[in-house]
Amino acid sequence: MRSYIEMVSLRPETGGLDVWFQNLMVSSERGKMEGAGPIMEGWKDLPMELLLRIISLVDDRMVIVASGVCTGWRDALCLGATNLSLSWCKNNMNNLVESLAPKFTKLQVLSLRQNKPQLEDSAVEVVANYCHDLRDLDLSRSFKLSDLSLYALAHGCPHLTKLNISGCSSFSDSALEYLTSHCKSLKNLNLCGCVRAASDRALQAIACNCNQLQFLNLGWCEGVSDKGVISLASGCPDLRTLDLCGCVLITDESVVALANCCPHLRSLGLYYCQNITDRAMYSLANSKVKSKRGLWDSVRSSTDDREGLMNLNISQCTALTPPAVQAVCDSFPALHTCPERHSLIISGCLSLTSVHCACSLQSHRAGRASESSHAY
Amino acid sequence: MDMEDDTVQVRENSAEDTEMLELPKDPAEVKASEFIKGESSKEIPVESQQPELPENVVLQSLEKEEFIIKLAVGQQSEIIKNAILDGRGENPVPLLNVSAPILAKAIEFWKRHIDAAEGEDLTEWDKAFLGDLSQEVLFELAAAANYMESKSLLDCTCKFIADIIKEMKVEEVRDYFGIECDFTEEEERKMREDNAWAFEQ
């Protein structure tokens, strides 16, 4: 202890800070101060949270560099890194995943989105074997993957809450069913373009297994029909966002089921669902009335912009008429036709240009130049 | 590297001096004394019901060296802030993991940031401040910012270090920070392979 005080009293006032520091580091080996933390001898002993913080300010490739510097940094990163993206990898993603997954076993969020399809089943199997804490996995555009990947994930990553397999056209519906029977905590599922996987059968399995589902993208899944969506509506009451764009088979029955069973629905995509008629619109408009339980609820929900539909895409739904759509607009104050917050999308529906949200009407009344009713 | 004398005073820890320290008062004490004095027949204003905060804070470094700073300056560290605000009246605040010259540097940083005019951009000053430091001091300062939970200092030092290592490869990082490779031959080989893949575009 004495040596420290001696050192301090000899502390130079200018310039010699480095020399002082060197001396202190040397003298520290003679004995530790009580209560002081572990003596750090240099950059290799950088505390884990500090190293992680610095690396997070660079990029994910730096994670690879930094974990190759020394054992201290490698261990800190492998213990502490929970989020990793390899989407920047243009050519060697498969090799890197196979090499890194066994080390980064604490990963919770992993993005392997590809521009050029590279990922193979072997890499996903390695992820499934080592990263059991995985919650969020992005495998979008993994054209080369087969059902083997889904089976591996079902066994290795049961805690998945978010999975993006959009564009993975090779997956079958039985493999997807299998996955959902093991990954029951799924809240967010992106199946956009998964024509083979997203069948009515698969939707029934999802309805059965994944009751916490909130976000589902079924864009361009042409095989989806009312049967699947109705099951979904009853099995997943927590649905907030459902994209049925391009699901040409569905009819009003699907929308009625959603209106009745999913009170938290905020965003609905019906682009190109040309079988949809006014009946679907009225069921949505009336669902707002039905969901009011008590006086307090109704008071709250009428003023609460966050309740009820915020986004509705009915582009190309040419059977719809203005009164029906206006009824929906009136029921949900968060739906907007005004340019600033445009959330009611009616492209290709020339007859619907007279529909207005409450704020567009107000500004019209205020005498400002009326908004040009434009169809896209 | 001058130590500014007007706000940062380094003192020896001596018996007479402690009596001069302003300790936060116990709120119950405040109320009672006013009542006894009979001065307030009116209602006690809300502000005096809160524990009185000292204007100055005393920090104690690893070597038990003491620094007096204004409260506002010290509040840029969560550890210091909590020690004062939770009313325990822990004074001086012990910072056993921070050595005196590093603490002095931290104080210099905090003071400059507190004195900054509204909306003044300090990025250039920050860069110059950190750029002046040797690597060892930079390291210690970052570690101290982490320990003392000072977001402003932590963000600044981490960003500075991140910018240094941004484009570096493994060997360059090792060289720059003087870190020796302690991998086995096999581990080193695998590491090189990974990095080759990562950098191949």
Coordinates of C-alpha atoms in Angstrom, one line a residue:
Chain A
M1 CA 0.0 0.0 0.0
R2 CA 2.8 2.3 0.8
S3 CA 4.3 2.0 -2.7
Y4 CA 1.1 3.5 -4.2
I5 CA 1.1 6.5 -2.0
E6 CA 4.8 7.1 -2.8
M7 CA 4.0 6.8 -6.4
V8 CA 1.2 9.3 -6.1
S9 CA 3.2 11.9 -4.4
L10 CA 5.8 11.7 -7.1
R11 CA 3.1 12.2 -9.7
P12 CA 4.3 14.7 -12.3
E13 CA 2.0 17.6 -13.2
T14 CA 2.6 17.7 -16.9
G15 CA 3.6 15.3 -19.6
G16 CA 4.8 12.4 -17.6
L17 CA 1.4 10.7 -17.2
D18 CA 2.6 7.7 -19.3
V19 CA 5.7 7.2 -17.3
W20 CA 3.7 7.4 -14.2
F21 CA 1.3 4.9 -15.6
Q22 CA 4.1 2.5 -16.5
N23 CA 5.5 2.7 -13.0
L24 CA 2.1 2.1 -11.5
M25 CA 1.6 -1.0 -13.7
V26 CA 4.9 -2.4 -12.6
S27 CA 4.3 -1.7 -8.9
S28 CA 0.9 -3.2 -9.1
E29 CA 2.5 -6.6 -9.3
R30 CA 3.9 -6.2 -5.9
G31 CA 0.5 -6.3 -4.3
K32 CA -3.2 -5.6 -4.9
M33 CA -5.2 -2.9 -3.2
E34 CA -8.0 -4.2 -1.2
G35 CA -11.3 -3.5 -2.7
A36 CA -9.8 -2.6 -6.0
G37 CA -11.0 -4.7 -9.0
P38 CA -8.8 -7.2 -10.8
I39 CA -5.7 -5.6 -12.2
M40 CA -6.0 -5.2 -15.9
E41 CA -2.8 -5.6 -17.6
G42 CA -3.8 -4.3 -21.0
W43 CA -6.1 -4.4 -23.9
K44 CA -6.3 -8.2 -23.8
D45 CA -8.2 -7.9 -20.5
L46 CA -10.8 -5.5 -21.7
P47 CA -14.0 -6.1 -19.8
M48 CA -16.5 -8.1 -21.8
E49 CA -19.3 -5.5 -21.8
L50 CA -16.8 -2.8 -22.9
L51 CA -15.5 -5.0 -25.8
L52 CA -19.0 -5.8 -26.9
R53 CA -20.0 -2.2 -26.8
I54 CA -17.0 -1.1 -28.9
I55 CA -17.6 -3.9 -31.4
S56 CA -21.3 -3.1 -31.7
L57 CA -20.2 0.4 -32.9
V58 CA -18.3 -1.1 -35.8
D59 CA -20.0 -3.9 -37.7
D60 CA -20.6 -7.6 -37.6
R61 CA -17.6 -8.4 -39.6
M62 CA -15.6 -6.8 -36.8
V63 CA -17.0 -9.6 -34.5
I64 CA -15.1 -12.1 -36.6
V65 CA -11.9 -10.0 -36.6
A66 CA -12.1 -9.3 -32.9
S67 CA -12.7 -12.9 -31.9
G68 CA -9.5 -13.8 -33.7
V69 CA -7.3 -11.4 -31.8
C70 CA -6.6 -13.4 -28.6
T71 CA -8.3 -15.9 -26.4
G72 CA -9.5 -13.2 -24.0
W73 CA -11.4 -11.4 -26.7
R74 CA -12.7 -14.6 -28.3
D75 CA -14.1 -15.9 -25.0
A76 CA -15.7 -12.5 -24.2
L77 CA -17.3 -12.3 -27.6
C78 CA -18.5 -15.9 -27.7
L79 CA -20.0 -15.5 -24.3
G80 CA -21.5 -12.1 -24.8
A81 CA -22.6 -11.9 -28.5
T82 CA -26.3 -12.4 -28.8
N83 CA -26.9 -10.8 -32.1
L84 CA -25.1 -11.5 -35.4
S85 CA -25.8 -10.8 -39.0
L86 CA -23.9 -12.4 -41.8
S87 CA -26.1 -10.9 -44.5
W88 CA -23.2 -8.8 -45.8
C89 CA -21.4 -12.0 -46.8
K90 CA -21.4 -12.3 -50.6
N91 CA -19.7 -15.6 -51.1
N92 CA -18.7 -17.6 -48.1
M93 CA -21.7 -17.4 -45.8
N94 CA -22.1 -21.2 -45.7
N95 CA -18.5 -21.7 -44.6
L96 CA -18.6 -18.9 -42.0
V97 CA -21.8 -20.2 -40.5
E98 CA -20.4 -23.7 -40.1
S99 CA -17.3 -22.3 -38.5
L100 CA -18.8 -19.7 -36.2
A101 CA -22.0 -21.3 -35.0
P102 CA -20.2 -23.8 -32.7
K103 CA -18.5 -20.9 -31.0
F104 CA -21.3 -18.4 -30.7
T105 CA -23.7 -20.6 -28.7
K106 CA -25.4 -17.7 -27.0
L107 CA -26.9 -16.2 -30.1
Q108 CA -30.5 -15.1 -29.9
V109 CA -30.8 -13.1 -33.1
L110 CA -29.2 -14.4 -36.4
S111 CA -29.6 -12.9 -39.8
L112 CA -28.6 -15.0 -42.8
R113 CA -30.6 -13.2 -45.4
Q114 CA -29.0 -13.8 -48.8
N115 CA -28.8 -11.8 -51.9
K116 CA -27.1 -14.6 -53.7
P117 CA -28.3 -18.0 -52.5
Q118 CA -25.5 -19.7 -50.7
L119 CA -26.8 -21.3 -47.5
E120 CA -27.1 -25.1 -47.5
D121 CA -28.7 -27.5 -45.1
S122 CA -25.4 -28.4 -43.5
A123 CA -25.0 -24.9 -42.2
V124 CA -28.5 -24.7 -40.8
E125 CA -28.0 -28.0 -39.1
V126 CA -24.9 -26.6 -37.4
V127 CA -26.8 -23.6 -36.2
A128 CA -29.6 -25.9 -34.8
N129 CA -27.0 -28.1 -33.1
Y130 CA -25.3 -25.3 -31.2
C131 CA -27.5 -22.2 -30.9
H132 CA -30.3 -23.4 -28.7
D133 CA -31.1 -20.0 -27.4
L134 CA -32.1 -18.7 -30.9
R135 CA -35.1 -16.5 -30.9
D136 CA -35.0 -14.7 -34.2
L137 CA -33.8 -16.2 -37.4
D138 CA -33.8 -14.7 -40.8
L139 CA -33.3 -17.2 -43.6
S140 CA -35.0 -15.2 -46.4
R141 CA -34.1 -16.1 -49.9
S142 CA -32.4 -19.3 -49.0
F143 CA -33.4 -21.0 -52.2
K144 CA -31.0 -23.9 -51.7
L145 CA -32.4 -25.1 -48.4
S146 CA -34.5 -28.3 -48.2
D147 CA -36.9 -29.6 -45.6
L148 CA -33.9 -31.0 -43.7
S149 CA -33.3 -27.5 -42.4
L150 CA -36.8 -27.1 -41.0
Y151 CA -36.5 -30.5 -39.2
A152 CA -33.2 -29.5 -37.8
L153 CA -34.5 -26.2 -36.5
A154 CA -37.6 -27.9 -35.0
H155 CA -35.3 -30.0 -32.8
G156 CA -32.5 -27.5 -32.1
C157 CA -34.3 -24.2 -31.7
P158 CA -37.6 -24.7 -29.9
H159 CA -37.6 -21.2 -28.5
L160 CA -37.9 -19.4 -31.8
T161 CA -40.3 -16.5 -31.7
K162 CA -39.5 -14.9 -35.0
L163 CA -38.8 -16.8 -38.3
N164 CA -38.4 -15.4 -41.7
I165 CA -38.3 -18.0 -44.5
S166 CA -39.7 -15.7 -47.2
G167 CA -38.7 -16.8 -50.7
C168 CA -37.8 -20.3 -49.6
S169 CA -39.8 -21.9 -52.3
S170 CA -38.5 -25.5 -51.7
F171 CA -40.0 -26.1 -48.3
S172 CA -43.0 -28.4 -48.1
D173 CA -46.0 -27.9 -45.9
S174 CA -45.4 -31.1 -43.9
A175 CA -42.0 -29.8 -42.9
L176 CA -43.5 -26.5 -41.9
E177 CA -46.2 -28.3 -39.9
Y178 CA -43.4 -30.3 -38.1
L179 CA -41.6 -27.1 -37.3
T180 CA -44.7 -25.4 -35.8
S181 CA -45.4 -28.5 -33.6
H182 CA -42.0 -27.9 -31.9
C183 CA -41.7 -24.1 -32.1
K184 CA -44.8 -23.2 -30.3
S185 CA -43.6 -19.8 -29.1
L186 CA -43.6 -18.3 -32.6
K187 CA -45.0 -14.8 -32.7
N188 CA -43.7 -13.6 -36.0
L189 CA -43.7 -15.8 -39.1
N190 CA -42.9 -14.6 -42.6
L191 CA -43.9 -17.1 -45.3
C192 CA -44.1 -14.7 -48.2
G193 CA -43.7 -16.6 -51.5
C194 CA -43.6 -20.0 -49.8
V195 CA -46.2 -21.4 -52.1
R196 CA -45.5 -25.0 -51.3
A197 CA -45.2 -24.6 -47.6
A198 CA -48.1 -22.3 -46.9
S199 CA -51.0 -24.5 -47.6
D200 CA -54.3 -24.7 -45.7
R201 CA -53.0 -27.8 -43.9
A202 CA -50.0 -25.8 -42.7
L203 CA -52.2 -23.0 -41.6
Q204 CA -54.3 -25.4 -39.6
A205 CA -51.2 -26.7 -37.9
I206 CA -50.1 -23.1 -37.1
A207 CA -53.6 -22.4 -35.7
C208 CA -53.2 -25.5 -33.5
N209 CA -49.7 -25.0 -32.3
C210 CA -48.8 -21.3 -32.4
N211 CA -51.4 -19.5 -30.4
Q212 CA -49.2 -16.6 -29.6
L213 CA -48.8 -15.6 -33.3
Q214 CA -49.0 -11.9 -33.9
F215 CA -47.5 -11.3 -37.3
L216 CA -48.0 -13.5 -40.3
N217 CA -47.0 -12.8 -43.9
L218 CA -48.7 -15.1 -46.4
G219 CA -48.0 -12.9 -49.4
W220 CA -48.3 -14.6 -52.8
C221 CA -49.1 -18.0 -51.1
E222 CA -51.7 -18.8 -53.8
G223 CA -52.7 -22.1 -52.2
V224 CA -54.3 -20.4 -49.2
S225 CA -58.1 -20.5 -49.1
D226 CA -60.8 -19.7 -46.6
K227 CA -60.4 -23.0 -44.8
G228 CA -56.8 -22.1 -43.7
V229 CA -57.5 -18.5 -42.8
I230 CA -60.6 -19.4 -40.8
S231 CA -58.6 -21.9 -38.8
L232 CA -56.0 -19.3 -38.3
A233 CA -58.4 -16.7 -37.0
S234 CA -59.8 -19.0 -34.4
G235 CA -56.5 -20.4 -33.3
C236 CA -54.5 -17.2 -33.2
P237 CA -56.6 -14.6 -31.4
D238 CA -53.6 -12.4 -30.9
L239 CA -53.1 -11.7 -34.6
R240 CA -52.1 -8.1 -35.2
T241 CA -50.7 -8.1 -38.8
L242 CA -51.9 -10.4 -41.5
D243 CA -50.7 -10.1 -45.1
L244 CA -52.9 -12.0 -47.6
C245 CA -51.7 -10.1 -50.7
G246 CA -52.0 -12.3 -53.7
C247 CA -54.0 -15.0 -51.9
V248 CA -56.5 -15.0 -54.7
L249 CA -58.7 -17.8 -53.5
I250 CA -59.9 -16.2 -50.3
T251 CA -63.4 -14.7 -50.0
D252 CA -65.4 -12.6 -47.5
E253 CA -65.6 -15.6 -45.2
S254 CA -62.0 -15.2 -44.3
V255 CA -62.4 -11.5 -43.4
V256 CA -65.5 -12.2 -41.4
A257 CA -63.7 -14.8 -39.4
L258 CA -60.8 -12.4 -38.8
A259 CA -63.2 -9.6 -37.8
N260 CA -64.9 -11.8 -35.3
C261 CA -62.0 -13.6 -33.8
C262 CA -59.0 -11.2 -33.9
P263 CA -59.8 -8.1 -31.9
H264 CA -56.2 -6.9 -32.0
L265 CA -55.9 -6.8 -35.7
R266 CA -54.0 -3.7 -36.8
S267 CA -52.9 -4.4 -40.3
L268 CA -54.6 -6.3 -43.0
G269 CA -53.4 -6.8 -46.5
L270 CA -55.9 -7.9 -49.2
Y271 CA -54.1 -6.8 -52.3
Y272 CA -55.4 -8.6 -55.3
C273 CA -58.0 -10.6 -53.3
Q274 CA -60.6 -9.9 -56.0
N275 CA -63.3 -12.0 -54.4
I276 CA -63.7 -9.6 -51.5
T277 CA -67.0 -7.7 -51.5
D278 CA -68.6 -5.0 -49.3
R279 CA -69.7 -7.8 -46.9
A280 CA -66.1 -8.1 -45.8
M281 CA -65.9 -4.4 -45.2
Y282 CA -69.0 -4.2 -43.1
S283 CA -67.9 -7.1 -41.0
L284 CA -64.7 -5.2 -40.2
A285 CA -66.6 -2.0 -39.5
N286 CA -69.0 -3.8 -37.2
S287 CA -66.3 -5.7 -35.3
K288 CA -65.4 -2.4 -33.6
V289 CA -68.9 -2.2 -32.2
K290 CA -68.9 -5.8 -31.0
S291 CA -65.6 -5.6 -29.3
K292 CA -66.8 -2.9 -26.9
R293 CA -67.3 -4.6 -23.6
G294 CA -68.1 -2.0 -21.1
L295 CA -68.6 1.7 -20.9
W296 CA -65.0 2.4 -20.0
D297 CA -63.8 0.3 -22.9
S298 CA -65.9 2.0 -25.4
V299 CA -65.0 5.5 -24.1
R300 CA -61.3 4.5 -24.3
S301 CA -61.4 2.8 -27.7
S302 CA -63.3 5.6 -29.4
T303 CA -60.6 8.1 -28.6
D304 CA -57.7 5.7 -28.7
D305 CA -56.1 5.9 -32.1
R306 CA -54.0 2.9 -31.5
E307 CA -57.0 0.5 -31.2
G308 CA -58.4 -1.1 -34.3
L309 CA -57.1 -1.2 -37.9
M310 CA -54.3 1.1 -38.7
N311 CA -53.4 -0.3 -42.1
L312 CA -55.7 -1.8 -44.8
N313 CA -54.6 -2.6 -48.3
I314 CA -57.6 -3.3 -50.6
S315 CA -55.8 -2.5 -53.9
Q316 CA -57.4 -4.2 -56.9
C317 CA -60.4 -5.2 -54.8
T318 CA -62.6 -3.9 -57.5
A319 CA -65.9 -5.2 -56.2
L320 CA -65.9 -2.8 -53.3
T321 CA -68.1 0.3 -53.2
P322 CA -67.6 3.6 -51.4
P323 CA -70.2 3.4 -48.6
A324 CA -68.8 0.1 -47.4
V325 CA -65.2 1.3 -47.4
Q326 CA -66.3 4.6 -45.8
A327 CA -67.9 2.6 -43.0
V328 CA -64.5 1.0 -42.3
C329 CA -62.8 4.3 -42.4
D330 CA -65.3 5.8 -40.0
S331 CA -65.0 2.9 -37.6
F332 CA -61.2 3.1 -37.4
P333 CA -59.8 6.6 -36.8
A334 CA -56.3 5.3 -37.3
L335 CA -57.0 4.5 -41.0
H336 CA -56.0 7.5 -43.1
T337 CA -56.4 8.6 -46.7
C338 CA -54.6 11.8 -46.1
P339 CA -51.2 12.0 -47.8
E340 CA -49.2 12.4 -44.6
R341 CA -50.4 9.2 -43.0
H342 CA -51.7 7.3 -45.9
S343 CA -52.6 3.9 -44.5
L344 CA -55.7 2.9 -46.5
I345 CA -54.3 1.7 -49.8
I346 CA -56.8 1.6 -52.6
S347 CA -54.7 1.5 -55.7
G348 CA -56.5 0.5 -58.8
C349 CA -59.9 1.1 -57.3
L350 CA -61.0 4.2 -59.1
S351 CA -64.5 4.1 -57.6
L352 CA -63.2 4.5 -54.1
T353 CA -61.5 7.9 -54.5
S354 CA -64.4 9.6 -52.6
V355 CA -63.6 7.8 -49.4
H356 CA -62.0 10.1 -46.9
C357 CA -60.6 9.8 -43.4
A358 CA -61.7 12.2 -40.7
C359 CA -58.7 14.5 -41.0
S360 CA -59.0 14.9 -44.7
L361 CA -62.6 16.0 -44.2
Q362 CA -61.6 18.5 -41.6
S363 CA -58.9 20.1 -43.7
H364 CA -61.4 20.3 -46.5
R365 CA -63.9 22.1 -44.3
A366 CA -61.2 24.4 -43.0
G367 CA -61.2 25.9 -46.5
R368 CA -57.8 24.7 -47.6
A369 CA -57.4 23.5 -51.1
S370 CA -59.0 20.2 -51.3
E371 CA -56.6 17.3 -51.6
S372 CA -56.5 15.9 -55.1
S373 CA -58.2 12.6 -54.9
H374 CA -55.6 10.5 -56.6
A375 CA -55.7 6.9 -57.5
Y376 CA -52.4 5.3 -58.2
Chain B
M1 CA -1.9 18.6 -19.4
D2 CA -2.9 21.2 -16.9
M3 CA -5.0 20.6 -13.9
E4 CA -7.6 23.4 -13.7
D5 CA -7.6 24.7 -10.1
D6 CA -10.9 26.5 -10.0
T7 CA -13.1 23.5 -9.9
V8 CA -10.9 20.4 -9.4
Q9 CA -9.2 20.5 -6.1
V10 CA -7.1 17.7 -4.9
R11 CA -6.8 17.5 -1.2
E12 CA -5.1 15.4 1.4
N13 CA -7.5 13.5 3.6
S14 CA -7.1 15.2 7.0
A15 CA -9.2 15.3 10.1
E16 CA -9.9 19.0 10.3
D17 CA -11.1 19.2 6.8
T18 CA -14.0 16.8 7.2
E19 CA -15.8 19.2 9.4
M20 CA -16.0 21.6 6.5
L21 CA -17.7 19.1 4.3
E22 CA -21.3 19.8 3.6
L23 CA -23.3 16.6 4.4
P24 CA -26.8 16.1 3.1
K25 CA -29.3 16.7 5.9
D26 CA -31.8 14.2 7.2
P27 CA -35.2 15.5 6.1
A28 CA -36.7 14.6 9.5
E29 CA -34.0 16.7 11.2
V30 CA -34.8 19.7 9.0
K31 CA -38.5 19.6 9.8
A32 CA -38.0 19.1 13.5
S33 CA -35.5 21.9 13.9
E34 CA -37.7 24.4 12.1
F35 CA -40.6 23.4 14.3
I36 CA -38.6 23.8 17.5
K37 CA -37.3 27.2 16.4
G38 CA -40.9 28.2 16.0
E39 CA -39.9 30.0 12.8
S40 CA -42.5 28.5 10.6
S41 CA -46.1 28.9 11.4
K42 CA -46.7 28.7 7.7
E43 CA -46.5 25.4 5.8
I44 CA -43.0 24.0 5.1
P45 CA -42.3 24.4 1.4
V46 CA -42.0 21.2 -0.6
E47 CA -38.4 21.8 -1.6
S48 CA -37.1 21.7 2.0
Q49 CA -38.8 18.4 2.6
Q50 CA -36.4 16.7 0.2
P51 CA -33.0 15.8 1.5
E52 CA -30.7 18.8 0.9
L53 CA -28.2 18.0 -1.8
P54 CA -24.7 19.1 -1.3
E55 CA -23.3 21.7 -3.7
N56 CA -20.0 19.9 -3.9
V57 CA -19.2 16.2 -4.0
V58 CA -16.0 14.6 -2.8
L59 CA -14.7 11.7 -4.9
Q60 CA -12.0 9.3 -3.6
S61 CA -9.7 7.5 -6.0
L62 CA -8.0 4.2 -5.7
E63 CA -5.1 5.8 -3.8
K64 CA -7.6 7.5 -1.5
E65 CA -6.8 10.8 -3.1
E66 CA -9.7 13.2 -2.9
F67 CA -11.3 15.4 -5.6
I68 CA -13.9 18.1 -4.9
I69 CA -16.3 18.8 -7.8
K70 CA -19.6 20.4 -8.3
L71 CA -22.6 18.1 -8.0
A72 CA -23.7 18.7 -11.6
V73 CA -20.3 17.6 -12.8
G74 CA -20.4 14.4 -10.8
Q75 CA -23.9 13.5 -11.8
Q76 CA -22.6 12.4 -15.2
S77 CA -21.7 9.2 -13.5
E78 CA -24.5 6.9 -12.3
I79 CA -22.4 5.5 -9.5
I80 CA -21.7 9.0 -8.2
K81 CA -25.2 10.2 -8.8
N82 CA -26.7 7.2 -6.9
A83 CA -24.3 7.6 -4.0
I84 CA -25.5 11.1 -3.5
L85 CA -29.1 11.0 -4.4
D86 CA -30.1 7.9 -2.5
G87 CA -29.6 10.0 0.5
R88 CA -27.1 7.8 2.2
G89 CA -24.9 10.8 2.3
E90 CA -21.9 8.7 1.3
N91 CA -19.3 11.4 1.2
P92 CA -16.6 11.0 0.0
V93 CA -17.8 8.7 -2.8
P94 CA -15.2 5.9 -3.0
L95 CA -14.2 5.0 -6.5
L96 CA -11.8 2.2 -5.7
N97 CA -11.3 1.0 -9.3
V98 CA -10.2 4.4 -10.6
S99 CA -6.8 5.8 -10.2
A100 CA -6.2 9.5 -9.5
P101 CA -4.9 10.7 -12.9
I102 CA -7.7 8.8 -14.7
L103 CA -10.3 10.3 -12.4
A104 CA -8.9 13.7 -13.1
K105 CA -9.3 13.1 -16.8
A106 CA -12.8 11.9 -16.3
I107 CA -13.6 15.0 -14.3
E108 CA -12.0 17.2 -17.0
F109 CA -14.3 15.6 -19.6
W110 CA -17.5 15.9 -17.4
K111 CA -16.7 19.5 -16.6
R112 CA -16.3 20.4 -20.3
H113 CA -19.6 18.7 -21.1
I114 CA -21.5 20.5 -18.3
D115 CA -20.1 23.8 -19.3
A116 CA -21.1 23.3 -22.9
A117 CA -23.5 25.9 -24.3
E118 CA -26.9 24.7 -25.4
G119 CA -26.6 22.7 -28.7
E120 CA -22.8 23.2 -28.8
D121 CA -21.2 20.4 -30.8
L122 CA -18.3 18.9 -28.7
T123 CA -17.3 16.2 -31.1
E124 CA -14.1 18.0 -32.2
W125 CA -13.2 18.7 -28.6
D126 CA -13.9 15.1 -27.6
K127 CA -11.7 13.8 -30.4
A128 CA -8.8 16.1 -29.5
F129 CA -9.2 15.3 -25.8
L130 CA -9.0 11.6 -26.4
G131 CA -6.5 11.8 -29.2
D132 CA -4.1 13.5 -26.7
L133 CA -4.1 10.4 -24.5
S134 CA -1.7 7.5 -24.7
Q135 CA -3.2 4.1 -25.4
E136 CA -2.8 3.0 -21.8
V137 CA -4.6 6.0 -20.5
L138 CA -7.3 5.6 -23.1
F139 CA -7.8 2.0 -22.0
E140 CA -8.0 3.0 -18.3
L141 CA -10.4 5.8 -19.1
A142 CA -12.7 3.6 -21.0
A143 CA -12.6 1.0 -18.2
A144 CA -13.3 3.7 -15.6
A145 CA -16.2 5.1 -17.6
N146 CA -17.6 1.6 -17.7
Y147 CA -17.1 1.1 -14.0
M148 CA -18.5 4.5 -13.0
E149 CA -21.4 4.1 -15.4
S150 CA -20.9 7.4 -17.1
K151 CA -22.8 7.2 -20.4
S152 CA -21.4 10.3 -22.0
L153 CA -17.8 9.3 -21.3
L154 CA -18.4 5.7 -22.2
D155 CA -20.1 6.5 -25.5
C156 CA -17.3 8.9 -26.4
T157 CA -14.4 6.6 -25.5
C158 CA -16.0 3.5 -27.2
K159 CA -16.7 5.4 -30.4
F160 CA -13.2 6.7 -30.4
I161 CA -11.8 3.2 -30.1
A162 CA -14.3 1.8 -32.6
D163 CA -13.2 4.3 -35.1
I164 CA -9.6 3.3 -34.6
I165 CA -10.2 -0.4 -35.2
K166 CA -12.9 -0.1 -37.9
E167 CA -11.0 -1.3 -40.9
M168 CA -8.3 -3.3 -39.1
K169 CA -7.5 -6.9 -39.6
V170 CA -6.5 -9.3 -36.8
E171 CA -2.8 -8.6 -37.1
E172 CA -3.2 -4.9 -37.1
V173 CA -5.4 -4.9 -34.0
R174 CA -2.8 -7.0 -32.2
D175 CA 0.0 -4.7 -33.3
Y176 CA -1.9 -1.6 -32.4
F177 CA -2.9 -2.7 -28.9
G178 CA 0.2 -4.7 -28.2
I179 CA -1.7 -7.9 -27.7
E180 CA 0.1 -11.1 -28.0
C181 CA -1.5 -14.0 -29.8
D182 CA -2.2 -16.8 -27.4
F183 CA -4.0 -19.2 -29.7
T184 CA -2.8 -22.8 -30.5
E185 CA -1.5 -23.4 -34.0
E186 CA -4.7 -25.1 -35.0
E187 CA -6.9 -22.3 -33.6
E188 CA -4.7 -19.7 -35.4
R189 CA -5.1 -21.6 -38.7
K190 CA -8.9 -21.7 -38.3
M191 CA -9.0 -18.0 -37.4
R192 CA -7.1 -17.1 -40.6
E193 CA -9.5 -19.2 -42.6
D194 CA -12.5 -17.4 -41.1
N195 CA -11.0 -14.1 -41.8
A196 CA -10.1 -15.0 -45.3
W197 CA -13.8 -15.9 -45.9
A198 CA -15.0 -12.8 -44.2
F199 CA -12.8 -10.4 -46.2
E200 CA -13.2 -12.1 -49.6
Q201 CA -15.7 -10.1 -51.6

